[in-house]
Short mmCIF file of C-alpha atoms in Angstrom, two decimals:
data_model
loop_
_atom_site.label_atom_id
_atom_site.label_comp_id
_atom_site.label_asym_id
_atom_site.label_seq_id
_atom_site.Cartn_x
_atom_site.Cartn_y
_atom_site.Cartn_z
CA MET H 1 266.50 -95.15 121.03
CA SER H 2 266.90 -98.77 119.97
CA SER H 3 263.72 -100.82 119.70
CA SER H 4 265.48 -104.12 120.52
CA ILE H 5 266.05 -105.38 124.08
CA ILE H 6 268.88 -107.80 124.81
CA GLY H 7 271.19 -108.95 127.61
CA ILE H 8 270.64 -107.82 131.19
CA GLU H 9 267.73 -105.52 130.26
CA ARG H 10 265.92 -108.44 128.64
CA ASP H 11 266.60 -110.68 131.69
CA ILE H 12 265.21 -108.04 134.09
CA ILE H 13 262.01 -107.72 132.03
CA ILE H 14 261.49 -111.51 131.96
CA GLU H 15 262.14 -111.72 135.71
CA GLU H 16 259.53 -109.06 136.43
CA LEU H 17 257.09 -110.81 134.09
CA CYS H 18 257.64 -113.98 136.15
CA ASP H 19 257.11 -112.19 139.46
CA SER H 20 254.31 -109.69 138.84
CA GLY H 21 252.90 -110.59 135.44
CA SER H 22 250.96 -108.59 132.85
CA ASP H 23 248.04 -109.29 130.60
CA LEU H 24 249.36 -111.27 127.64
CA ILE H 25 248.08 -110.46 124.15
CA VAL H 26 248.63 -113.14 121.52
CA GLN H 27 248.19 -112.09 117.89
CA LEU H 28 247.40 -115.00 115.56
CA PRO H 29 248.43 -115.12 111.87
CA THR H 30 244.84 -114.07 111.04
CA LEU H 31 245.57 -110.83 113.01
CA LYS H 32 242.99 -111.85 115.62
CA ASN H 33 244.09 -110.81 119.14
CA ILE H 34 243.46 -112.99 122.18
CA VAL H 35 244.01 -111.66 125.71
CA PHE H 36 245.13 -113.91 128.56
CA LYS H 37 244.87 -112.50 132.09
CA LYS H 38 247.75 -112.96 134.55
CA ASN H 39 246.21 -116.08 136.09
CA LYS H 40 245.65 -117.78 132.72
CA TYR H 41 249.32 -118.39 131.85
CA GLN H 42 252.70 -119.03 133.48
CA VAL H 43 256.22 -117.75 132.84
CA LEU H 44 258.74 -120.49 133.59
CA LYS H 45 262.31 -119.80 134.75
CA GLN H 46 263.64 -121.49 131.62
CA GLY H 47 262.33 -118.58 129.56
CA ILE H 48 259.12 -120.25 128.42
CA ILE H 49 255.53 -118.96 128.50
CA PHE H 50 253.08 -121.78 129.17
CA ILE H 51 249.32 -121.55 128.50
CA PRO H 52 247.31 -124.53 129.80
CA VAL H 53 244.69 -126.27 127.68
CA SER H 54 241.99 -125.03 130.06
CA SER H 55 242.78 -121.44 129.00
CA ALA H 56 243.18 -122.06 125.26
CA SER H 57 241.78 -125.41 124.11
CA ASP H 58 241.22 -124.69 120.39
CA THR H 59 243.07 -121.40 120.04
CA PHE H 60 246.42 -122.40 118.52
CA LEU H 61 247.68 -124.61 115.73
CA PRO H 62 250.97 -126.51 116.30
CA ASP H 63 254.09 -124.82 114.88
CA GLU H 64 252.27 -121.66 113.71
CA THR H 65 254.12 -118.39 114.36
CA VAL H 66 252.36 -115.94 116.66
CA LYS H 67 253.17 -112.53 118.12
CA LEU H 68 253.09 -112.25 121.93
CA CYS H 69 252.77 -108.85 123.59
CA PHE H 70 252.84 -107.68 127.21
CA PHE H 71 253.59 -104.50 129.18
CA TYR H 72 256.67 -103.80 131.26
CA ARG H 73 256.16 -100.77 133.53
CA GLY H 74 253.59 -99.46 131.04
CA ARG H 75 255.76 -99.94 127.95
CA GLY H 76 254.59 -102.36 125.24
CA ILE H 77 256.99 -105.28 124.61
CA PHE H 78 256.61 -108.02 121.99
CA PHE H 79 258.31 -111.01 120.39
CA GLN H 80 257.47 -113.79 117.94
CA SER H 81 257.48 -117.49 118.75
CA ASN H 82 256.28 -120.80 117.33
CA VAL H 83 253.47 -122.71 119.04
CA LYS H 84 254.74 -125.88 120.76
CA GLN H 85 251.89 -128.22 121.68
CA LEU H 86 252.33 -130.24 124.87
CA LYS H 87 250.04 -132.78 126.52
CA ASN H 88 248.52 -130.26 128.92
CA GLY H 89 248.92 -126.98 127.04
CA PHE H 90 250.98 -124.78 124.73
CA ALA H 91 254.53 -123.48 125.16
CA PHE H 92 256.23 -120.41 123.66
CA ILE H 93 259.99 -119.96 123.89
CA ILE H 94 260.99 -116.39 124.76
CA PRO H 95 263.80 -115.45 122.34
CA LYS H 96 267.09 -113.71 123.20
CA ILE H 97 265.85 -110.47 121.66
CA LEU H 98 262.66 -108.65 122.68
CA TYR H 99 261.25 -105.57 120.95
CA LYS H 100 259.47 -102.40 122.03
CA GLN H 101 256.10 -101.74 120.44
CA PRO H 102 256.49 -99.02 117.77
CA GLU H 103 255.26 -95.63 118.94
CA ASP H 104 251.72 -94.70 117.95
CA LYS H 105 252.64 -91.92 115.53
CA ARG H 106 249.92 -90.39 113.40
CA LYS H 107 250.61 -90.43 109.72
CA ASP H 108 250.52 -87.14 107.82
CA ASN H 109 248.00 -88.64 105.41
CA ARG H 110 245.53 -89.78 108.05
CA GLY H 111 242.27 -89.11 106.29
CA VAL H 112 239.42 -87.14 107.86
CA TYR H 113 239.94 -86.08 111.48
CA ALA H 114 238.41 -83.71 114.00
CA LYS H 115 239.22 -81.78 117.16
CA ILE H 116 236.39 -81.37 119.67
CA PHE H 117 236.90 -78.55 122.19
CA PHE H 118 235.33 -79.00 125.60
CA SER H 119 237.14 -76.56 127.90
CA GLY H 120 239.02 -73.30 127.66
CA LYS H 121 239.08 -71.02 124.66
CA ILE H 122 237.77 -72.19 121.31
CA LYS H 123 240.59 -73.62 119.17
CA ASN H 124 243.07 -73.02 122.01
CA GLY H 125 241.45 -74.94 124.86
CA GLN H 126 241.53 -78.57 125.86
CA ALA H 127 240.40 -80.83 123.03
CA VAL H 128 239.88 -84.48 122.18
CA ASP H 129 240.63 -85.98 118.79
CA ALA H 130 238.53 -88.11 116.48
CA VAL H 131 239.87 -89.91 113.42
CA GLU H 132 238.56 -91.72 110.37
CA ASP H 133 238.31 -95.51 110.53
CA LEU H 134 238.51 -97.46 107.28
CA PHE H 135 235.90 -99.93 108.55
CA TYR H 136 233.35 -97.10 108.59
CA PRO H 137 233.69 -95.40 105.18
CA LEU H 138 232.92 -91.68 105.19
CA PHE H 139 231.18 -89.68 102.47
CA LYS H 140 229.58 -92.83 101.04
CA ASN H 141 225.95 -92.10 100.20
CA ASN H 142 225.25 -95.83 99.64
CA LEU H 143 226.23 -97.03 103.12
CA TRP H 144 224.00 -100.10 102.81
CA CYS H 145 226.64 -101.46 100.38
CA TYR H 146 229.26 -101.64 103.15
CA PHE H 147 227.66 -103.93 105.74
CA PRO H 148 229.29 -107.39 106.20
CA GLU H 149 226.88 -110.33 106.29
CA LYS H 150 228.53 -111.81 109.40
CA GLU H 151 227.51 -108.71 111.40
CA VAL H 152 223.81 -108.75 110.51
CA ALA H 153 222.69 -111.31 113.10
CA ALA H 154 224.35 -109.41 115.94
CA CYS H 155 222.85 -106.09 114.81
CA LYS H 156 219.19 -107.09 114.42
CA GLU H 157 218.07 -105.50 117.71
CA ASP H 158 219.95 -102.30 116.91
CA PHE H 159 218.50 -102.21 113.40
CA PHE H 160 215.06 -101.90 114.94
CA SER H 161 215.78 -99.71 118.00
CA ILE H 162 218.28 -97.34 116.35
CA ALA H 163 217.66 -97.35 112.58
CA ASP H 164 213.91 -98.19 112.61
CA LEU H 165 214.54 -101.17 110.31
CA VAL H 166 212.95 -104.62 110.37
CA MET H 167 213.76 -107.78 108.45
CA GLY H 168 212.08 -107.28 105.09
CA ASN H 169 211.58 -110.72 103.62
CA VAL H 170 210.79 -110.37 99.91
CA PRO H 171 209.96 -112.92 97.18
CA ASP H 172 212.91 -114.37 95.30
CA ASP H 173 212.24 -112.39 92.12
CA ILE H 174 212.27 -109.08 94.05
CA ASN H 175 215.39 -110.17 95.92
CA LYS H 176 217.20 -110.81 92.63
CA MET H 177 216.34 -107.31 91.44
CA LEU H 178 217.62 -105.74 94.66
CA GLN H 179 220.82 -107.76 94.37
CA TYR H 180 221.28 -106.55 90.81
CA TYR H 181 220.71 -102.83 91.39
CA HIS H 182 222.06 -102.36 94.95
CA LYS H 183 219.42 -99.63 95.25
CA ILE H 184 216.59 -98.94 97.69
CA LEU H 185 213.14 -100.11 96.64
CA TYR H 186 211.12 -97.05 97.63
CA LEU H 187 207.33 -97.31 97.29
CA PRO H 188 205.69 -94.00 98.24
CA GLU H 189 201.99 -94.69 98.82
CA HIS H 190 202.69 -98.27 97.70
CA LYS H 191 203.49 -97.18 94.15
CA LEU H 192 206.71 -97.48 92.20
CA PRO H 193 207.85 -93.90 91.44
CA GLU H 194 208.63 -92.66 87.95
CA LYS H 195 211.56 -90.58 89.23
CA ASN H 196 214.27 -90.89 91.87
CA TYR H 197 213.35 -88.93 95.03
CA PHE H 198 216.88 -88.73 96.44
CA ALA H 199 219.80 -86.35 95.97
CA PHE H 200 221.62 -89.11 94.07
CA ASP H 201 220.65 -92.22 92.13
CA ALA H 202 219.54 -94.20 95.18
CA SER H 203 216.16 -95.79 94.42
CA ILE H 204 214.65 -98.09 91.82
CA THR H 205 212.30 -96.32 89.40
CA GLU H 206 209.77 -97.51 86.82
CA ASN H 207 212.39 -97.21 84.11
CA ASP H 208 214.80 -99.41 86.11
CA VAL H 209 212.13 -102.10 86.38
CA LYS H 210 211.43 -101.94 82.64
CA ILE H 211 215.11 -102.45 81.88
CA TYR H 212 215.45 -105.21 84.47
CA ARG H 213 212.54 -107.19 82.99
CA THR H 214 214.56 -107.60 79.77
CA ILE H 215 217.60 -109.04 81.57
CA ALA H 216 216.09 -110.69 84.68
CA PRO H 217 217.50 -114.19 85.41
CA ILE H 218 214.02 -115.20 86.64
CA PRO H 219 210.76 -113.51 85.56
CA LEU H 220 209.68 -110.53 87.68
CA LYS H 221 206.14 -111.59 88.60
CA THR H 222 205.52 -110.09 92.07
CA GLU H 223 203.36 -106.98 92.11
CA LEU H 224 205.45 -104.34 93.85
CA GLU H 225 202.35 -102.46 95.06
CA ARG H 226 201.39 -105.48 97.20
CA LEU H 227 204.61 -105.45 99.24
CA PRO H 228 203.80 -104.52 102.87
CA TYR H 229 206.47 -101.87 103.58
CA GLY H 230 207.19 -98.49 102.06
CA ALA H 231 210.96 -98.93 101.61
CA TYR H 232 213.36 -101.88 101.31
CA ILE H 233 217.12 -101.52 101.78
CA PRO H 234 219.41 -104.32 100.49
CA LEU H 235 222.60 -104.78 102.54
CA SER H 236 225.79 -105.99 100.88
CA GLU H 237 229.46 -106.07 101.90
CA THR H 238 230.66 -104.10 98.87
CA PRO H 239 228.91 -102.49 95.88
CA GLU H 240 230.32 -105.32 93.74
CA LEU H 241 228.88 -108.21 95.78
CA PRO H 242 225.20 -109.26 95.71
CA ALA H 243 222.93 -108.16 98.54
CA HIS H 244 222.88 -110.68 101.38
CA SER H 245 220.01 -109.28 103.49
CA VAL H 246 217.01 -107.02 102.98
CA PHE H 247 215.68 -104.69 105.70
CA ALA H 248 212.61 -102.49 105.55
CA ILE H 249 211.23 -99.40 107.24
CA ASP H 250 208.08 -100.35 109.15
CA SER H 251 205.82 -97.32 109.37
CA THR H 252 202.07 -96.75 109.71
CA VAL H 253 202.36 -93.56 107.63
CA PRO H 254 204.01 -93.12 104.21
CA VAL H 255 207.81 -93.20 104.46
CA THR H 256 209.68 -90.09 103.30
CA PRO H 257 213.15 -89.90 101.67
CA LEU H 258 214.35 -88.01 104.77
CA GLU H 259 213.34 -90.92 107.02
CA ILE H 260 215.17 -93.33 104.74
CA SER H 261 218.29 -91.15 104.79
CA ASP H 262 218.18 -90.98 108.61
CA SER H 263 217.92 -94.78 108.82
CA VAL H 264 220.88 -95.20 106.47
CA ALA H 265 222.96 -92.77 108.57
CA MET H 266 222.41 -95.02 111.60
CA LEU H 267 223.87 -98.14 109.93
CA PRO H 268 227.46 -97.35 111.08
CA VAL H 269 226.11 -96.91 114.63
CA CYS H 270 224.55 -100.38 114.52
CA ARG H 271 227.84 -101.83 113.30
CA TYR H 272 229.97 -100.06 115.89
CA LEU H 273 227.82 -100.99 118.91
CA GLU H 274 228.03 -104.70 118.06
CA ALA H 275 231.64 -104.79 116.82
CA SER H 276 233.87 -107.02 118.93
CA VAL H 277 236.38 -105.04 120.98
CA VAL H 278 239.86 -105.87 119.71
CA ASP H 279 242.65 -105.61 122.28
CA VAL H 280 245.32 -104.30 119.94
CA PRO H 281 248.78 -103.96 121.52
CA HIS H 282 249.82 -100.33 122.03
CA ASP H 283 253.20 -98.82 122.79
CA ILE H 284 252.08 -97.30 126.12
CA GLN H 285 249.63 -99.00 128.49
CA GLY H 286 246.47 -96.98 129.19
CA ARG H 287 247.09 -94.36 126.50
CA VAL H 288 243.93 -92.42 125.62
CA LEU H 289 242.89 -93.22 122.06
CA PRO H 290 240.98 -90.86 119.76
CA MET H 291 237.29 -91.37 119.10
CA LYS H 292 236.24 -92.76 115.72
CA ILE H 293 234.29 -90.75 113.18
CA LEU H 294 231.49 -93.03 111.97
CA PHE H 295 229.48 -90.66 109.76
CA ILE H 296 229.51 -87.10 108.37
CA ASN H 297 227.12 -85.18 106.15
CA GLU H 298 225.88 -81.60 105.89
CA THR H 299 223.64 -81.83 109.00
CA GLN H 300 225.34 -84.13 111.51
CA ILE H 301 228.46 -85.99 112.62
CA ILE H 302 228.59 -89.26 114.58
CA PHE H 303 231.40 -90.43 116.88
CA GLY H 304 232.10 -93.85 118.36
CA ALA H 305 234.22 -94.56 121.45
CA THR H 306 234.57 -96.84 124.43
CA GLU H 307 232.96 -95.85 127.71
CA GLU H 308 236.34 -94.63 129.02
CA GLN H 309 237.04 -92.52 125.94
CA MET H 310 233.63 -90.87 125.51
CA ILE H 311 233.57 -87.41 127.11
CA LEU H 312 230.60 -85.97 125.17
CA LYS H 313 227.44 -85.43 127.21
CA MET H 314 223.80 -85.57 126.14
CA GLY H 315 222.36 -82.13 125.31
CA MET H 316 225.72 -80.34 125.49
CA GLU H 317 227.02 -78.13 122.69
CA TYR H 318 230.63 -78.50 121.49
CA PRO H 319 232.69 -76.40 119.08
CA MET H 320 234.86 -78.49 116.76
CA SER H 321 237.13 -78.33 113.75
CA ILE H 322 236.71 -81.03 111.09
CA PHE H 323 239.65 -81.52 108.72
CA VAL H 324 239.00 -83.03 105.28
CA PRO H 325 242.03 -83.83 103.05
CA LEU H 326 241.66 -82.69 99.44
CA VAL H 327 244.03 -83.19 96.51
CA ALA H 328 246.60 -80.57 97.52
CA VAL H 329 245.34 -79.11 100.83
CA VAL H 330 243.38 -79.96 103.95
CA ARG H 331 240.11 -78.08 104.35
CA GLU H 332 239.14 -77.08 107.88
CA VAL H 333 235.43 -76.77 108.64
CA PHE H 334 234.53 -75.14 111.97
CA VAL H 335 231.11 -75.95 113.46
CA THR H 336 229.29 -76.04 116.75
CA ALA H 337 227.13 -79.08 117.36
CA THR H 338 224.84 -80.47 120.06
CA VAL H 339 224.67 -84.09 121.21
CA THR H 340 221.13 -85.15 120.31
CA ARG H 341 221.44 -88.88 120.93
CA LEU H 342 223.72 -91.28 122.82
CA TYR H 343 223.63 -95.03 122.17
CA THR H 344 225.37 -97.57 124.42
CA GLY H 345 226.39 -101.07 123.37
CA LYS H 346 226.43 -104.23 125.47
CA LYS H 347 230.22 -104.19 125.84
CA GLY H 348 230.58 -100.51 126.75
CA GLU H 349 230.80 -98.93 123.31
CA ILE H 350 229.08 -95.55 122.98
CA CYS H 351 228.00 -93.61 119.89
CA ALA H 352 227.23 -89.89 120.02
CA VAL H 353 225.08 -88.24 117.35
CA LEU H 354 225.67 -84.49 117.04
CA ARG H 355 223.60 -82.05 114.97
CA TYR H 356 225.19 -78.83 113.73
CA ASN H 357 223.91 -75.60 115.26
CA VAL H 358 226.35 -73.30 113.52
CA ILE H 359 227.97 -74.03 110.16
CA ARG H 360 228.86 -71.65 107.34
CA GLU H 361 226.73 -72.01 104.22
CA GLU H 362 229.75 -72.75 102.01
CA ASP H 363 230.83 -75.49 104.43
CA ARG H 364 227.33 -76.99 104.44
CA ARG H 365 227.46 -76.99 100.63
CA PHE H 366 230.93 -78.60 100.74
CA PHE H 367 229.74 -81.46 103.00
CA TYR H 368 226.59 -81.93 100.91
CA GLU H 369 228.50 -82.27 97.64
CA LYS H 370 231.17 -84.44 99.26
CA TYR H 371 228.56 -86.84 100.70
CA TYR H 372 226.00 -87.02 97.91
CA GLY H 373 228.43 -86.65 95.01
CA THR H 374 226.16 -84.12 93.37
CA ARG H 375 225.89 -80.33 93.22
CA PHE H 376 224.19 -78.48 96.04
CA LEU H 377 220.99 -76.86 94.76
#
């Protein structure tokens, strides 16, 4: 079936858009999507879409090329047009050729994905899908190195209520050290440990501090034992960029490595609940989209979805298959897991935290080694 629409078919679609309308999605060159409701724009008989200044005062730049998308009887249609600035708004000429949105086909190499069964027979019953999202990297034990600075302000409430983290202001010399190492400053009983307490090289030790003192850009003068919190986590956008924020675990009792690991696992949840909902054009209006996998390790899996997509219920147990691509094959791990926590965002996003009840020992070992990057002991 041809993806282009011309002639009479194109004229019928434009006529219906004039008469009944559809939400209009405009994709800017920056890939940002802006949605205009039916009453926020006009379709003129001359084949022009007009958006008044009152609806989009500072949205467009003159002569830039944008992609405009709408739905015709549930089917996604799009075209490209240049922005024409008028006195009272912006005009977009509808071209002679329109195009159908490409079908949402899953790629064979789609990364980690899962099937959650919630009715009928296991593996043969009704199921919902969940897929990996590149914005929420999986099997990264240093998740604090993947948190954009621009999202920190929006997430502060969630940091405290979900991840048990507070803003951990530290002196400049300590901050420089955290920026350099990209590691957690863990102070059990307010002492710097001689060894690393984690399953991988995650925390600063006495030896790290000794080495850092020889290369520090400013002298390391602050006494670490006098810092008020038991653990400090430096957030950065990538492991290559310096830390931009420092958060701490506020606890009246000594913090354990397990508590720190649980807080780190909640960082993708904080991101997802505050992420802006992007109205991406789809080929079919109202199509159910898969949930997103936000986190996996050997004990739990976390899903994110909109309120309409989320079908998992608090306290319920679900069988599921998790598929992990390897070099030459895809490994299937079958588990049953119970929803232990549900978090709801301000815009309707929901995250479900599920703990495994049943998982084979070799699969637990596989997830452990995949997440921590070290052998299971």
